[in-house]
XYZ file of C-alpha atoms in Angstrom:
384
model
C -14.554 34.404 36.615
C -16.578 35.467 33.580
C -18.080 38.874 33.055
C -20.336 40.353 30.377
C -19.556 43.548 28.486
C -22.411 45.405 26.757
C -21.500 47.470 23.694
C -23.843 49.688 21.731
C -23.510 49.373 17.971
C -23.795 52.107 15.353
C -27.316 51.049 14.433
C -28.454 51.349 18.059
C -28.478 47.611 18.833
C -26.582 46.183 21.812
C -24.083 43.324 21.547
C -22.931 41.333 24.601
C -19.366 40.045 24.876
C -18.717 37.251 27.366
C -15.123 37.236 28.660
C -13.718 34.188 30.447
C -10.418 34.419 32.373
C -8.476 31.761 34.256
C -6.014 33.201 36.778
C -3.248 31.902 38.993
C -2.880 34.738 41.483
C -2.180 37.838 39.404
C -1.132 35.797 36.348
C -3.729 35.222 33.636
C -3.346 31.645 32.402
C -6.077 31.778 29.798
C -8.442 34.309 28.282
C -11.127 33.986 25.647
C -14.174 35.966 24.576
C -17.213 35.631 22.355
C -19.913 38.107 21.331
C -23.682 37.443 21.221
C -26.793 39.431 20.376
C -28.598 38.333 23.567
C -27.240 38.632 27.090
C -28.729 35.260 28.085
C -26.772 33.539 25.334
C -23.558 35.206 26.443
C -24.066 34.148 30.078
C -24.894 30.575 29.054
C -21.745 30.290 26.919
C -19.561 31.774 29.688
C -20.832 29.280 32.260
C -20.275 26.383 29.865
C -16.679 27.460 29.149
C -15.879 27.899 32.841
C -17.000 24.328 33.550
C -15.075 22.957 30.550
C -11.851 24.774 31.471
C -11.828 23.311 34.966
C -10.240 20.223 33.387
C -6.455 20.913 33.251
C -6.049 18.974 30.004
C -8.681 21.144 28.314
C -6.880 24.270 29.457
C -3.567 22.905 28.160
C -5.188 22.118 24.817
C -6.521 25.670 24.578
C -3.089 27.115 25.271
C -1.482 25.130 22.439
C -1.009 27.238 19.351
C -3.504 26.294 16.617
C -1.813 24.029 14.083
C -3.395 23.029 10.817
C -3.147 19.473 9.596
C -1.403 20.860 6.513
C 1.423 22.343 8.586
C 1.913 19.034 10.425
C 2.075 17.090 7.154
C 4.698 19.492 5.791
C 6.677 19.234 9.042
C 6.569 15.426 8.777
C 7.710 15.421 5.116
C 10.555 17.884 5.678
C 11.708 16.211 8.876
C 11.609 12.538 7.916
C 11.445 12.242 4.119
C 15.188 12.156 3.512
C 16.052 10.347 6.743
C 13.566 7.512 6.297
C 14.052 7.240 2.532
C 10.472 6.163 1.918
C 9.119 5.212 -1.506
C 7.688 7.775 -3.914
C 4.161 6.371 -3.425
C 4.161 7.476 0.224
C 5.607 10.860 -0.743
C 2.891 11.357 -3.361
C 0.090 10.443 -0.967
C 1.378 12.773 1.755
C 1.705 15.642 -0.719
C -1.828 14.984 -1.974
C -3.179 15.212 1.572
C -1.197 18.412 2.098
C -2.900 19.995 -0.928
C -6.378 18.725 -0.039
C -8.846 21.231 1.406
C -9.409 19.005 4.439
C -5.850 19.717 5.597
C -6.796 23.339 6.374
C -8.637 22.225 9.520
C -7.213 22.696 13.002
C -5.349 19.506 13.899
C -6.007 20.080 17.617
C -9.764 20.007 17.050
C -9.777 17.280 14.395
C -12.463 14.626 14.992
C -13.239 11.172 13.675
C -16.440 12.568 12.152
C -14.399 14.949 9.986
C -12.261 12.086 8.763
C -15.330 10.001 7.939
C -16.772 12.907 5.937
C -13.432 13.174 4.137
C -13.655 9.485 3.209
C -17.242 9.936 1.966
C -16.227 12.895 -0.178
C -13.240 11.072 -1.652
C -15.351 8.026 -2.515
C -17.972 10.243 -4.141
C -15.203 11.798 -6.260
C -14.253 8.334 -7.561
C -11.377 7.286 -5.291
C -11.207 3.567 -4.550
C -11.780 2.087 -1.076
C -8.151 0.995 -0.679
C -6.840 4.409 -1.768
C -8.997 6.251 0.759
C -7.960 3.777 3.443
C -4.383 4.935 2.867
C -5.486 8.512 3.621
C -6.469 7.447 7.128
C -3.207 5.533 7.508
C -0.988 8.523 6.718
C -3.069 10.964 8.745
C -2.685 8.660 11.739
C 1.080 8.418 11.137
C 1.445 12.215 11.040
C -0.646 12.725 14.178
C 1.336 10.122 16.123
C 4.620 11.745 15.120
C 3.362 15.216 16.075
C 2.184 14.044 19.459
C 5.293 12.025 20.236
C 7.942 14.486 19.044
C 6.333 17.915 19.396
C 4.023 17.174 22.343
C 1.130 18.689 20.400
C -2.180 17.672 21.943
C -3.593 16.008 18.873
C -5.564 12.766 19.080
C -4.022 10.063 16.828
C -6.682 7.571 17.953
C -9.332 9.351 15.870
C -7.816 7.770 12.741
C -8.547 4.295 14.132
C -12.034 5.355 15.213
C -12.758 6.638 11.721
C -11.289 3.481 10.165
C -13.534 1.206 12.250
C -16.640 3.193 11.294
C -15.695 3.312 7.613
C -15.171 -0.457 7.546
C -18.652 -1.038 8.931
C -20.083 1.372 6.362
C -18.070 -0.419 3.621
C -16.402 2.817 2.611
C -12.889 1.342 2.816
C -11.290 -2.077 2.444
C -7.987 -3.688 1.648
C -6.746 -3.588 -1.911
C -7.979 -6.368 -4.136
C -5.517 -9.051 -5.114
C -4.252 -8.219 -8.593
C -4.183 -11.183 -10.980
C -3.261 -9.453 -14.242
C -0.741 -11.307 -16.377
C 0.220 -10.387 -19.950
C -1.092 -12.739 -22.593
C 1.094 -14.345 -25.247
C -0.369 -11.979 -27.851
C 0.354 -8.916 -25.699
C 3.939 -9.966 -25.087
C 4.348 -10.550 -28.819
C 3.117 -7.025 -29.595
C 5.416 -5.502 -26.984
C 8.386 -7.498 -28.256
C 7.863 -6.335 -31.843
C 7.356 -2.734 -30.730
C 10.489 -2.612 -28.572
C 12.579 -4.304 -31.288
C 11.707 -1.415 -33.618
C 12.052 1.228 -30.900
C 15.301 0.186 -29.182
C 17.427 0.927 -32.236
C 16.844 4.659 -31.779
C 16.304 4.791 -27.985
C 18.705 4.982 -25.063
C 16.943 2.434 -22.838
C 16.928 -1.193 -24.119
C 13.337 -1.880 -23.144
C 13.205 -5.304 -24.792
C 16.091 -6.588 -22.673
C 14.653 -4.984 -19.536
C 11.177 -6.415 -20.131
C 12.526 -9.913 -20.762
C 14.846 -9.651 -17.750
C 11.911 -8.627 -15.524
C 9.947 -11.677 -16.704
C 12.888 -14.014 -16.097
C 14.041 -12.546 -12.765
C 10.893 -11.194 -11.039
C 12.755 -7.971 -10.213
C 10.994 -4.628 -9.694
C 11.989 -1.751 -11.955
C 13.762 0.047 -9.093
C 15.691 -3.137 -8.258
C 16.706 -3.689 -11.873
C 18.287 -0.248 -11.992
C 20.247 -0.866 -8.763
C 21.890 -4.166 -9.752
C 25.701 -3.910 -9.818
C 28.209 -5.887 -11.851
C 30.431 -6.430 -8.828
C 27.662 -8.302 -6.980
C 27.279 -11.003 -9.631
C 28.643 -14.477 -8.929
C 29.639 -16.258 -12.141
C 29.755 -19.672 -10.478
C 26.318 -19.705 -8.845
C 24.598 -17.307 -11.284
C 23.363 -15.047 -8.480
C 23.186 -11.309 -7.887
C 22.409 -8.988 -4.980
C 19.508 -6.599 -4.490
C 20.819 -3.793 -2.313
C 18.402 -2.147 0.124
C 15.699 -4.675 -0.773
C 12.150 -3.581 -0.066
C 11.075 -4.187 3.528
C 8.287 -2.600 5.631
C 10.712 -1.594 8.412
C 14.359 -2.439 7.671
C 15.043 -1.487 4.062
C 18.352 0.314 4.579
C 21.206 -2.188 4.519
C 18.876 -5.071 3.641
C 21.127 -6.578 0.937
C 19.841 -9.931 -0.314
C 21.300 -12.405 -2.792
C 18.956 -13.930 -5.388
C 19.162 -16.659 -8.007
C 19.076 -15.931 -11.745
C 17.679 -18.313 -14.339
C 19.956 -19.202 -17.284
C 17.828 -16.932 -19.502
C 18.138 -13.980 -17.088
C 21.890 -14.541 -16.754
C 22.284 -14.495 -20.553
C 20.473 -11.128 -20.725
C 22.799 -9.711 -18.061
C 25.914 -10.912 -19.896
C 24.613 -9.271 -23.078
C 24.629 -5.778 -21.498
C 27.532 -3.398 -22.214
C 29.798 -2.644 -19.221
C 29.616 1.152 -19.408
C 28.780 1.666 -15.729
C 29.016 0.005 -12.346
C 25.301 -0.737 -12.753
C 24.072 -3.422 -15.122
C 21.061 -1.335 -16.174
C 22.095 2.297 -15.482
C 18.709 3.868 -16.173
C 16.009 5.782 -14.345
C 13.231 3.440 -13.120
C 10.637 6.162 -13.753
C 11.717 6.321 -17.396
C 11.381 2.548 -17.708
C 7.820 2.608 -16.356
C 6.930 5.562 -18.576
C 8.263 3.808 -21.695
C 6.366 0.609 -20.860
C 3.110 2.485 -20.166
C 3.486 4.479 -23.399
C 4.007 1.284 -25.385
C 0.885 -0.317 -23.896
C -1.123 2.793 -24.750
C 0.071 2.846 -28.360
C -0.574 -0.887 -28.785
C -4.039 -0.765 -27.197
C -3.047 -2.998 -24.274
C -5.364 -2.136 -21.394
C -4.611 -2.315 -17.673
C -1.098 -3.735 -17.881
C 1.616 -2.325 -15.623
C 5.331 -2.998 -15.566
C 4.918 -4.424 -12.057
C 2.604 -7.083 -13.520
C 5.729 -8.646 -15.052
C 6.716 -9.630 -11.507
C 3.427 -11.545 -11.253
C 4.208 -13.171 -14.603
C 7.693 -14.196 -13.493
C 6.570 -15.638 -10.150
C 3.820 -17.651 -11.808
C 6.209 -18.963 -14.451
C 8.591 -20.257 -11.786
C 5.856 -22.508 -10.411
C 4.684 -23.525 -13.887
C 8.285 -24.377 -14.731
C 8.348 -26.872 -11.860
C 10.204 -25.051 -9.073
C 9.000 -25.944 -5.583
C 7.487 -23.541 -3.061
C 10.716 -23.287 -1.080
C 12.770 -22.655 -4.229
C 10.769 -19.822 -5.795
C 11.605 -17.294 -2.994
C 15.286 -17.740 -3.902
C 14.391 -15.939 -7.149
C 11.667 -13.543 -5.973
C 13.005 -12.811 -2.424
C 9.565 -13.080 -0.836
C 9.835 -13.673 2.912
C 6.497 -15.416 3.525
C 4.040 -17.612 1.674
C 1.271 -15.015 2.106
C 3.326 -12.466 0.182
C 4.419 -14.997 -2.419
C 0.830 -16.138 -2.910
C -0.231 -12.629 -3.950
C 2.140 -12.847 -6.918
C 1.236 -16.405 -7.922
C -1.485 -16.436 -10.580
C -1.304 -19.834 -12.208
C -3.129 -20.587 -15.431
C -5.001 -23.868 -15.631
C -3.734 -24.614 -19.144
C -0.113 -24.347 -17.955
C -0.405 -26.784 -15.058
C 1.563 -29.939 -15.883
C -0.151 -33.335 -16.116
C 1.010 -35.884 -13.550
C 0.049 -39.497 -14.485
C -1.866 -41.460 -11.880
C 0.074 -44.122 -9.978
C -1.146 -47.768 -10.269
C -3.019 -48.998 -7.201
C -4.314 -52.353 -5.852
C -7.834 -51.131 -5.223
C -10.474 -53.677 -6.337
C -12.970 -51.946 -8.652
C -16.590 -51.869 -7.577
C -19.007 -53.935 -9.718
C -21.563 -52.319 -11.915
C -25.021 -52.215 -10.401
C -27.464 -54.819 -11.606
C -24.886 -57.590 -12.203
C -25.934 -60.501 -9.849
C -22.953 -62.667 -10.767
C -20.271 -60.236 -9.686
C -18.637 -60.614 -6.329
C -18.573 -57.451 -4.180
C -15.142 -56.243 -2.949
C -16.036 -56.983 0.676
C -17.239 -60.487 -0.200
C -14.229 -61.121 -2.396
C -11.955 -60.241 0.469
C -13.792 -62.816 2.589
C -13.747 -65.448 -0.202
C -17.562 -65.420 -0.597
C -19.880 -64.546 -3.424
C -22.478 -61.817 -3.223
C -26.028 -62.791 -2.299
C -28.321 -63.155 -5.296
C -31.556 -61.986 -3.793
C -33.326 -61.030 -0.628
C -33.081 -63.593 2.102
C -36.194 -64.691 4.017
């Protein structure tokens, strides 16, 4: 039962504290209090809380220790980062959310409305719709893990509720299909730059750039290729732990190398068990720095994978052959990396046919195809 305590303040005013207790015999299961300036307000709040706490789930939620979203994100990173071995993009996004002011809120009381306001704020700050959509994805992942493993009474479904509302408001959407391919001029500039640079640098960026274009390998895959996995007879190699949404660990896949890619591999010195024993972050940084110095805008190292995939089709490989190079598992994924250029599409001559050409209009002496097939001539004027 609730009771009201009246306390006189130093200035002579009276404050009213409403105290709500839930008992089981002599044991107090729950206790909370709130102070008001008016007794009527205190009584109204006490009655409302008594009704709300009659629901056992509400009482259990109240008894859970307050946990901030920030603490749950840190628990998720520390507990599963090394075990799952996720990519650095996921790690960076989780750490960003951990630092964000929104993560200070109580995870037990988190609502879909708060997430929608977070999306609005992020969009106003300049974040893209696909980037903010990822925020909702990772928040939902953390909440599901906390509820399933720690039995914390959070509500993972609020992430889906917020996502549905944000889609209708056009605040979020899927990432746009990237179609950026380097031009011939841009590749020429990069080639000249890396030829001058590689003589005094540790990483042979010219070989790595050309190998990426010929093999369609990601920078992380290039740095994991091993000499022992190469097959001299079939000109193939193996990508160990190939990227996969669920089963990356142990997903070793053999891929085909073009003659040009194989020649680049054979040109590398055998100083390590890896063909390209370099840090993938350093490769990306060197490529980005070169583009900046050369004035090449909006070109990423990963765009070379788009270039390679498109070249395979332009070279004449069929749709079932290209995945043997790129290791795409479905046409939908392969299609995202295929950005053909109209000027590179080969010309296929038309095959001769037996179709009878239609006569030009206004020629009364020409036999129509239908009449010719019947052995008759076309009528020369309207019949009466």
